[in-house]
PDB file of C-alpha atoms in Angstrom:
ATOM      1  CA  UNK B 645     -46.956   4.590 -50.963  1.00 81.00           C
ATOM      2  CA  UNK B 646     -49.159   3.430 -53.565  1.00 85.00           C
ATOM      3  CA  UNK B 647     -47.616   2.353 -57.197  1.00 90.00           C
ATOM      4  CA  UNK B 648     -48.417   1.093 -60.508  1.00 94.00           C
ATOM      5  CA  UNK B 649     -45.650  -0.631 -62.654  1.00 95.00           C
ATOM      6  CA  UNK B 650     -46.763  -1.534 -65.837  1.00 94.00           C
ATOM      7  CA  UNK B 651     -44.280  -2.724 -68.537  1.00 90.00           C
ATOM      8  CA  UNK B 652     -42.352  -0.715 -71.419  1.00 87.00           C
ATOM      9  CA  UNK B 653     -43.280   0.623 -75.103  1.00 87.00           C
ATOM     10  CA  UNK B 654     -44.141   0.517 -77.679  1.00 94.00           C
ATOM     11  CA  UNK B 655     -45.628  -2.415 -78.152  1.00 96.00           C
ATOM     12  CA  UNK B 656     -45.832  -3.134 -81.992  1.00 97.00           C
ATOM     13  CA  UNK B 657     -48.297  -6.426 -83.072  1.00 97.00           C
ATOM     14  CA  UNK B 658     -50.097  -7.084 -86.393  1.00 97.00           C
ATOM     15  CA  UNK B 659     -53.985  -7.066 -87.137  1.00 97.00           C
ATOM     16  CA  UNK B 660     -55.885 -10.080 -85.426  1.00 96.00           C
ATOM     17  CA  UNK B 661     -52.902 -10.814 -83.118  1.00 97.00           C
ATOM     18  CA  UNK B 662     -53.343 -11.387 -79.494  1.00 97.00           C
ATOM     19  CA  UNK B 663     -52.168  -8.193 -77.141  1.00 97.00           C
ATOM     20  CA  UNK B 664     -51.338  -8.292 -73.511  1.00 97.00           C
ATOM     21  CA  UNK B 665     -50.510  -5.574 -71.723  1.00 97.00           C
ATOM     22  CA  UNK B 666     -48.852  -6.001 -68.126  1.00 97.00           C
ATOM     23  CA  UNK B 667     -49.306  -4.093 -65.056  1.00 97.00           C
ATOM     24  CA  UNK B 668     -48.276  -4.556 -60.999  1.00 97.00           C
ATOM     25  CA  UNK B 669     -49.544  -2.307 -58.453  1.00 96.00           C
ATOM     26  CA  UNK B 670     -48.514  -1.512 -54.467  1.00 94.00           C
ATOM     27  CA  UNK B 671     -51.046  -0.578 -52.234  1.00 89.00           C
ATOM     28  CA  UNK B 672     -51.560  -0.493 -48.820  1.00 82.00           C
ATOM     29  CA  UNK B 673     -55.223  -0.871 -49.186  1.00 79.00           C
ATOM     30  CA  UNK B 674     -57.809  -2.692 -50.954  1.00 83.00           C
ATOM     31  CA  UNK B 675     -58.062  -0.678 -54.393  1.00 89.00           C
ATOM     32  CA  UNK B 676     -59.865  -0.845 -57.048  1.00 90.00           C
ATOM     33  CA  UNK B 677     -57.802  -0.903 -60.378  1.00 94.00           C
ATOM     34  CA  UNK B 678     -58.518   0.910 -64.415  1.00 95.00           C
ATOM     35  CA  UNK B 679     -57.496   0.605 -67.645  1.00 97.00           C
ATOM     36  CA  UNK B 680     -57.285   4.271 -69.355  1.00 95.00           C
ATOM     37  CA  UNK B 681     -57.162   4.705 -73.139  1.00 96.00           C
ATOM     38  CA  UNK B 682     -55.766   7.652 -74.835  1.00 93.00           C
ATOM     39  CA  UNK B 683     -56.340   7.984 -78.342  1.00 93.00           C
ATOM     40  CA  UNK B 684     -53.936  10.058 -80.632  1.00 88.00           C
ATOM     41  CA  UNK B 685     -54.951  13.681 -79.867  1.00 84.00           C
ATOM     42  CA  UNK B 686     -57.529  12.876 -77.743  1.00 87.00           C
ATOM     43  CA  UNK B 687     -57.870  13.020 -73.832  1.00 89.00           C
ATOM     44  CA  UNK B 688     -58.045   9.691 -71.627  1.00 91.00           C
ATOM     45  CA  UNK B 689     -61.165   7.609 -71.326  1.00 92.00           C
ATOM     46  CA  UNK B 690     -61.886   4.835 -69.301  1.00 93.00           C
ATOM     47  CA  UNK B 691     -61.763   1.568 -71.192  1.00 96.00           C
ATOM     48  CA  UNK B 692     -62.632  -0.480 -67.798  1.00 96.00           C
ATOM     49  CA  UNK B 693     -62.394  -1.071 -64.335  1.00 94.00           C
ATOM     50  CA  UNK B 694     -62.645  -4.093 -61.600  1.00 94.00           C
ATOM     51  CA  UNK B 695     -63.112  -3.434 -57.998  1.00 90.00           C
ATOM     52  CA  UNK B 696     -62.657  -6.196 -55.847  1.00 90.00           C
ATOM     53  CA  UNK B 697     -59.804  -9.102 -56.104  1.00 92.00           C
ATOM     54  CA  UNK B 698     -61.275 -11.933 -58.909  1.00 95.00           C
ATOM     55  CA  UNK B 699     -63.361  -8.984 -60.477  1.00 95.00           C
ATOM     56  CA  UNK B 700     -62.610  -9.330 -64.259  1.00 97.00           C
ATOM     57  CA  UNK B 701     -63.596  -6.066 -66.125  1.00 96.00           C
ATOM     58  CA  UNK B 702     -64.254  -5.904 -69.911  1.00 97.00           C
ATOM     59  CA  UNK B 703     -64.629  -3.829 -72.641  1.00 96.00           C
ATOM     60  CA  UNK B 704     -64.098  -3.856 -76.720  1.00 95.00           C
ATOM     61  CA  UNK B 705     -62.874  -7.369 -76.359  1.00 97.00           C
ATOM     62  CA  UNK B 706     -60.418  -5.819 -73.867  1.00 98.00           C
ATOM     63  CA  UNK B 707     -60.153  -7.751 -70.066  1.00 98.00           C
ATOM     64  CA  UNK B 708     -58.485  -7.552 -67.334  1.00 98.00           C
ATOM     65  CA  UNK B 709     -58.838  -9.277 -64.122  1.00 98.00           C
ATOM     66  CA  UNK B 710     -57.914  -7.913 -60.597  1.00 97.00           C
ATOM     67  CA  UNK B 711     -55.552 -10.774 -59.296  1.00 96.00           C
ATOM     68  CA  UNK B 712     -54.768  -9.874 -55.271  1.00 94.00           C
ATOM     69  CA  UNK B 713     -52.229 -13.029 -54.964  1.00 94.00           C
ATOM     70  CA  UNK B 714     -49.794 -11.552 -57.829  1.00 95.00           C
ATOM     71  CA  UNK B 715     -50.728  -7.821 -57.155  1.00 96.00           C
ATOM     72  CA  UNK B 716     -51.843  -8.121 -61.214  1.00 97.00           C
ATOM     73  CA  UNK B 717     -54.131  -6.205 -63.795  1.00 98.00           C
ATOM     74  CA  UNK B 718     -52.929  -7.361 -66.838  1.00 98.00           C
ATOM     75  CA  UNK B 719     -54.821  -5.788 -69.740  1.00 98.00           C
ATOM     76  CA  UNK B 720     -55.807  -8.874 -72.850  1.00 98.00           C
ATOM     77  CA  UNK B 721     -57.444  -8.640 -76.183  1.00 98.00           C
ATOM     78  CA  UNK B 722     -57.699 -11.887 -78.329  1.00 96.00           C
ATOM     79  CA  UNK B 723     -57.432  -9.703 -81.523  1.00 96.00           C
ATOM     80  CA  UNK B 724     -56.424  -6.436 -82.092  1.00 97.00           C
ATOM     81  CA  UNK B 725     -57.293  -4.318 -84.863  1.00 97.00           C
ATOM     82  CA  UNK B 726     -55.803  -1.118 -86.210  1.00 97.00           C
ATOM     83  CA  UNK B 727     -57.712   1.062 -84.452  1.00 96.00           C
ATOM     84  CA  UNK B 728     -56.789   0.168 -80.857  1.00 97.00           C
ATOM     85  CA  UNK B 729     -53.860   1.424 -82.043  1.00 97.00           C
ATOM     86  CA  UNK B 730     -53.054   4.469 -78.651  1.00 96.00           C
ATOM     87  CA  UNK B 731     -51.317   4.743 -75.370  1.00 94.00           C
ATOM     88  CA  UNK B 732     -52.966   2.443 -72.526  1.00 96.00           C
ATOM     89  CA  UNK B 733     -52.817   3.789 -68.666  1.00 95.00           C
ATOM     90  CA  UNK B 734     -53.060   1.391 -65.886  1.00 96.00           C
ATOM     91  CA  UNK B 735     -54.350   3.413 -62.740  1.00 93.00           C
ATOM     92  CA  UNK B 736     -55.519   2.428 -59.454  1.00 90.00           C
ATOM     93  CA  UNK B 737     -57.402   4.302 -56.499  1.00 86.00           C
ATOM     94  CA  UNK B 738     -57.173   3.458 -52.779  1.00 79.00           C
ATOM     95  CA  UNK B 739     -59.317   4.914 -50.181  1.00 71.00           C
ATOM     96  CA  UNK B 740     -56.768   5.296 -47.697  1.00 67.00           C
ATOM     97  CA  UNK B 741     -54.823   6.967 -50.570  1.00 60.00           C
ATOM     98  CA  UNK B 742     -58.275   9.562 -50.257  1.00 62.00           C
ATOM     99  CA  UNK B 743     -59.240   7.765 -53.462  1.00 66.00           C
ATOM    100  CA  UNK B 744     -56.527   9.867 -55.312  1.00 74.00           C
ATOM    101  CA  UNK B 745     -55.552   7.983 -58.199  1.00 82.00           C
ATOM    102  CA  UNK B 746     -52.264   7.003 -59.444  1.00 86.00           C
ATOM    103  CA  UNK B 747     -51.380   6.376 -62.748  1.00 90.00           C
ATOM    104  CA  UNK B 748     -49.164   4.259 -64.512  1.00 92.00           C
ATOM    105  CA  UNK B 749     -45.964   5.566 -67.084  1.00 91.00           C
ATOM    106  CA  UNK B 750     -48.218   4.640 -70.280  1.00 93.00           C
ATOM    107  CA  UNK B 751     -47.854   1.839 -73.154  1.00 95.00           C
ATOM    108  CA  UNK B 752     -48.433   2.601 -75.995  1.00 94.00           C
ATOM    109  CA  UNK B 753     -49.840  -0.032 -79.155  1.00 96.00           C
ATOM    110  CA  UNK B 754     -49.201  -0.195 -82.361  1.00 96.00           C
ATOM    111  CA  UNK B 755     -51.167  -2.113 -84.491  1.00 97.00           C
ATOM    112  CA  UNK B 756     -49.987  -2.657 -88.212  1.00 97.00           C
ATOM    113  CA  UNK B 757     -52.296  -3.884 -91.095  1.00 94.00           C
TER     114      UNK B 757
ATOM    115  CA  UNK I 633     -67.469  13.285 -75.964  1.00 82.00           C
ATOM    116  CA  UNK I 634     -66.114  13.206 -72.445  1.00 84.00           C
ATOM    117  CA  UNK I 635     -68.459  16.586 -71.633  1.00 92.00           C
ATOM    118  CA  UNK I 636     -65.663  18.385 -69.746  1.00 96.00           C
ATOM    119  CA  UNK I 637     -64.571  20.789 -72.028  1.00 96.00           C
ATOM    120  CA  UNK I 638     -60.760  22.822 -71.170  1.00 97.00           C
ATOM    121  CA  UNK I 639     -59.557  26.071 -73.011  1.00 97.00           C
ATOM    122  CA  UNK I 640     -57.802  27.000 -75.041  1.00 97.00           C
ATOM    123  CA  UNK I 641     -56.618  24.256 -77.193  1.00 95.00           C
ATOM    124  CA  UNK I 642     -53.256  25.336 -77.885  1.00 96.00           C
ATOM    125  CA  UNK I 643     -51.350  28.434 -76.366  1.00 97.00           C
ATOM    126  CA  UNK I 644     -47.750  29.284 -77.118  1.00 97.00           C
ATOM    127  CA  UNK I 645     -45.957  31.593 -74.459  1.00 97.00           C
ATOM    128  CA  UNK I 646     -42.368  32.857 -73.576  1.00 97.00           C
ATOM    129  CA  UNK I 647     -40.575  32.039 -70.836  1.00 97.00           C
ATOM    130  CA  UNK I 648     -41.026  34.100 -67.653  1.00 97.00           C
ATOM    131  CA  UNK I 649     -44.313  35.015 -68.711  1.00 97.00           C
ATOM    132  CA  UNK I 650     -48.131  33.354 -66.814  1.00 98.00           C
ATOM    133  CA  UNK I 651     -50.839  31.869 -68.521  1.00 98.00           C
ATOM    134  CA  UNK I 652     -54.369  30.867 -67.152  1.00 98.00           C
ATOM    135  CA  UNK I 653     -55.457  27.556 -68.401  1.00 98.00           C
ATOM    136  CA  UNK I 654     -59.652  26.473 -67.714  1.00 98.00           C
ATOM    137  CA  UNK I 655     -61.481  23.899 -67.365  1.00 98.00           C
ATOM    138  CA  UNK I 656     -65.451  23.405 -66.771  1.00 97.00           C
ATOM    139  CA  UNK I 657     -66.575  19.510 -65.395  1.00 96.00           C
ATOM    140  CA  UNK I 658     -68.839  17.531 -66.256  1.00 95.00           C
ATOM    141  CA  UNK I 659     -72.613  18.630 -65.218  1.00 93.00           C
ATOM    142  CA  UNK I 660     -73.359  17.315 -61.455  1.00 89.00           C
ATOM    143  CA  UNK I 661     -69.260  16.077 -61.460  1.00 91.00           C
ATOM    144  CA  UNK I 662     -67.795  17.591 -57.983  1.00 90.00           C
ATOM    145  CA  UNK I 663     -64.258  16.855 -58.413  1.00 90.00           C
ATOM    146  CA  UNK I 664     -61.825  18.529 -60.919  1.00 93.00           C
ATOM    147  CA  UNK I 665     -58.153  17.457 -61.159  1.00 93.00           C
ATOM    148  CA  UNK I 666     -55.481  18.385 -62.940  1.00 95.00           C
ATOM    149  CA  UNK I 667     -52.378  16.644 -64.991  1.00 94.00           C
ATOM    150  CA  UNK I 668     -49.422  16.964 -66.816  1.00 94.00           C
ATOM    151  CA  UNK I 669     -48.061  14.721 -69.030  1.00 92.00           C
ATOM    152  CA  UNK I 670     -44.937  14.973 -71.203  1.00 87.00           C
ATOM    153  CA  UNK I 671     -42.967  12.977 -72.847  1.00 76.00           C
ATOM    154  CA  UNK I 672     -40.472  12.102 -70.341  1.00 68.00           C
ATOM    155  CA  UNK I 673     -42.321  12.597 -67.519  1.00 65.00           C
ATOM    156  CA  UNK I 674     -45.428  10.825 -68.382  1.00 78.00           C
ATOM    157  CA  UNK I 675     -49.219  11.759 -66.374  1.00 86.00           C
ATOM    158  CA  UNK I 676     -48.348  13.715 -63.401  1.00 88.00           C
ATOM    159  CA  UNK I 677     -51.332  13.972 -60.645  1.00 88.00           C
ATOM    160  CA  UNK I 678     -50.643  18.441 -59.787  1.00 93.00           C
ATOM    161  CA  UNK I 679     -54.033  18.826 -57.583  1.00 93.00           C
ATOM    162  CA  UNK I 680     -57.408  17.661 -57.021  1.00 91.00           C
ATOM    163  CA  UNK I 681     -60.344  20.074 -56.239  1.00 92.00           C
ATOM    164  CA  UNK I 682     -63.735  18.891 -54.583  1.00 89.00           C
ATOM    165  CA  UNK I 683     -66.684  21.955 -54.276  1.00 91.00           C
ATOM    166  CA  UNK I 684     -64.251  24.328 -54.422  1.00 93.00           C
ATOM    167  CA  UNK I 685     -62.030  22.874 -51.795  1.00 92.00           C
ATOM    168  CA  UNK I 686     -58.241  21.971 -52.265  1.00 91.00           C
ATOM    169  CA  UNK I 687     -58.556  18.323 -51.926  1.00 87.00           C
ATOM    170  CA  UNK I 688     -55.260  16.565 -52.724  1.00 85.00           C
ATOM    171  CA  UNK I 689     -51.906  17.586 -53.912  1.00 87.00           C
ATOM    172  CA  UNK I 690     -49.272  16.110 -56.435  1.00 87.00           C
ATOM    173  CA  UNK I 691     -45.994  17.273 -57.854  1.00 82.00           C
ATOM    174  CA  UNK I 692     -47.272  20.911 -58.318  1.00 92.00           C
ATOM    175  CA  UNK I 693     -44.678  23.627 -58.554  1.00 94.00           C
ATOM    176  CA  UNK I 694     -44.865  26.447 -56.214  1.00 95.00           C
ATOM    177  CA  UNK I 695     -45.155  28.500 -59.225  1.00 97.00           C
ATOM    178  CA  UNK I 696     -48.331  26.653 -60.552  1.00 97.00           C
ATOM    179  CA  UNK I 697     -51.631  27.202 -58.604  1.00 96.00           C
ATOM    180  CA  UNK I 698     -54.996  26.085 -59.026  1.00 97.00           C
ATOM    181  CA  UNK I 699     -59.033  27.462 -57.830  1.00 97.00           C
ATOM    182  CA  UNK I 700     -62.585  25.896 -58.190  1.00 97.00           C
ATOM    183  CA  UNK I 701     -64.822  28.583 -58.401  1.00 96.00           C
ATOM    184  CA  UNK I 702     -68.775  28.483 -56.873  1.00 95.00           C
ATOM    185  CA  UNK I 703     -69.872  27.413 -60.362  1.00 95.00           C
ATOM    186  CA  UNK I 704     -67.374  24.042 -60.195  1.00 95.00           C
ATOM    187  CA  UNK I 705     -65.436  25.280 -63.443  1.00 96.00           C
ATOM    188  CA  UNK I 706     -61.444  25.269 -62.284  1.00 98.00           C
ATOM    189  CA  UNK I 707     -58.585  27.287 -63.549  1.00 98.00           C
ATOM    190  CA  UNK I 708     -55.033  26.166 -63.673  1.00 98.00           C
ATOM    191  CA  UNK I 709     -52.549  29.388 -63.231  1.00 98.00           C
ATOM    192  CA  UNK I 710     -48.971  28.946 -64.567  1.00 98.00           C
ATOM    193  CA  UNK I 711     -46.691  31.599 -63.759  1.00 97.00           C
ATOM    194  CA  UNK I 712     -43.072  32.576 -63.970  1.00 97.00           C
ATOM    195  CA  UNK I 713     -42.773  29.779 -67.460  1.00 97.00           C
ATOM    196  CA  UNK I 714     -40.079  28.019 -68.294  1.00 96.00           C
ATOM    197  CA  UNK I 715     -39.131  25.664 -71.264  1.00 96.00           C
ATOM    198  CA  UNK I 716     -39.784  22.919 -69.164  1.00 93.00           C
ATOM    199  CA  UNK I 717     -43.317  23.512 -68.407  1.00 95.00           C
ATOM    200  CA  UNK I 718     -44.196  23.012 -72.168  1.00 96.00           C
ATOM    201  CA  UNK I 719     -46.326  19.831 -71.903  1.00 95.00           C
ATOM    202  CA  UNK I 720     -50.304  18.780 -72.685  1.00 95.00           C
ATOM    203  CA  UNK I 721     -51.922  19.819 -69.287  1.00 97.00           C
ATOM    204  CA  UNK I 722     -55.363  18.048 -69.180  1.00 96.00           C
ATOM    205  CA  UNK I 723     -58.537  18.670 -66.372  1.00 96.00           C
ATOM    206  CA  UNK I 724     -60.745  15.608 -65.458  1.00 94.00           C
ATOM    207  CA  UNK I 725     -64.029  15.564 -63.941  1.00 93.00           C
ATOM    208  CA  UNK I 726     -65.540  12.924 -61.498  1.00 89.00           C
ATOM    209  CA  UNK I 727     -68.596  12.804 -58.747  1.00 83.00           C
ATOM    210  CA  UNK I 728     -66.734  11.577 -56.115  1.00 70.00           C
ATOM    211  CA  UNK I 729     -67.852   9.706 -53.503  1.00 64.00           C
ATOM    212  CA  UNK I 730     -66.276   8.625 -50.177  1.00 62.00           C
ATOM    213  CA  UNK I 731     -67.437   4.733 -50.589  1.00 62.00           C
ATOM    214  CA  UNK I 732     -66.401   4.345 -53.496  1.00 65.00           C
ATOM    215  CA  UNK I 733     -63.117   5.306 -56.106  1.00 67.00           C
ATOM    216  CA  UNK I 734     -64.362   7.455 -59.080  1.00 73.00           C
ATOM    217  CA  UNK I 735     -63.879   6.936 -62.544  1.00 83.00           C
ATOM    218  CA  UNK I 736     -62.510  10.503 -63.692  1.00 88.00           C
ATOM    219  CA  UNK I 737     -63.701  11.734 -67.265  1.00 91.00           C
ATOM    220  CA  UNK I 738     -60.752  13.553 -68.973  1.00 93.00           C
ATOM    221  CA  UNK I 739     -60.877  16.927 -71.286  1.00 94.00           C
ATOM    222  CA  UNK I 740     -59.381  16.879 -74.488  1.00 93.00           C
ATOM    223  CA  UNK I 741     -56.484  19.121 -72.856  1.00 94.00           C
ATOM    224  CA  UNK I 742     -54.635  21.989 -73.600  1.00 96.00           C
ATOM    225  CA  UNK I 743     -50.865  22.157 -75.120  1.00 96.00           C
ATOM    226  CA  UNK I 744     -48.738  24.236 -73.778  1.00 97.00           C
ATOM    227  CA  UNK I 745     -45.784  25.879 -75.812  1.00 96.00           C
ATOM    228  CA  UNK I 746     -42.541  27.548 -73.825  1.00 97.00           C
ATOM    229  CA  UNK I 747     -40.693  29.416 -76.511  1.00 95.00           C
TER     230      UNK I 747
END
């Protein structure tokens, strides 16, 4: 069935410094593939998406692009700041899953001053 | 503001004892689903509604059960508690279409306390 793997927290980085975030997905299909943000105390919100394989999505300074050959979404931001401090959800949705989606364990940032 | 809104905020319970969490979607949003997520357990997929159809099923307890009524809002029954079932349980909202995946739009949840 379909999967996401994406890797352990917490993740701990200073202000400015670059952030990547890894994720690896199964599918049987073609999905498309999210990022999810959750903010202390808050629900989840989407913080982008890609569709297709090559599709890079972007938000915030956040990217991520869909790589088919490596099975890949890994989520970047050149600098972090203190506020993107939260927990970050990889997710993907398959139509021959019924477009259910399936979401990954969490990571969750910390950024320091 | 997501716009799907999900009372109460907080409820604390005993154990053996049911409790009715709700959830209303956004306006023109189809879809309603429901999660868990704990701390060990992370965000568990329990069910998916769709017009007030059972759509799709996760790791939902036979003790858990969910409706969508005529006016989309959803309710989340929880019956039979245990110390376990203490967790954040949120609702999300999406259109949902059959060409193409949704992007779901999550309520601030509701926290669930199993004295």
């Amino acid at each position: 069935g379909n999967s996401v793997t994406q890797m352990e927290g917490p993740v701990t980085l200073s202000e400015e410094a670059f952030l990547t975030i890894n994720c690896t997905y199964t599918a049987t299909g073609y999905p498309s593939l999210f990022w999810y943000v959750q903010y202390p105390g808050e629900g989840l919100q989407l913080l982008l998406k890609a569709t297709k394989a090559d599709d890079k999505g972007s938000n915030k300074g956040f990217e991520a692009t869909y790589r088919k050959e490596t099975t890949s979404f890994h989520l970047e931001k050149g600098s972090v700041q203190v506020s993107d401090s939260a927990v970050y959800f990889c997710a993907l949705s398959d139509r021959i899953g019924g477009f259910k989606t399936i979401f990954g364990a969490g990571t969750r940032l910390f950024v320091k001053a | 503001d997501s716009g799907v809104t999900q009372t109460p905020k907080h409820l604390i319970t005993a154990t053996g004892q049911r409790v009715t969490l709700r959830c209303s979607p956004r306006s023109g949003d189809l879809s309603v689903y429901w999660y868990q997520q704990s701390l060990d357990q992370g965000l568990q997929f329990l069910i998916q509604y769709y017009n007030g159809e059972e759509r799709a099923k996760g790791n939902i307890l036979e003790r858990f059960s969910a409706q969508q009524f005529p006016d989309l809002h959803s309710e989340l029954n929880l019956s039979s508690l245990e110390l376990g079932d203490s967790a954040l349980y949120f609702c999300a909202s999406s259109v949902t279409s059959e060409l193409a995946p949704d992007t779901q739009y999550f309520g601030p949840g509701t926290r669930l306390t199993v004295l």
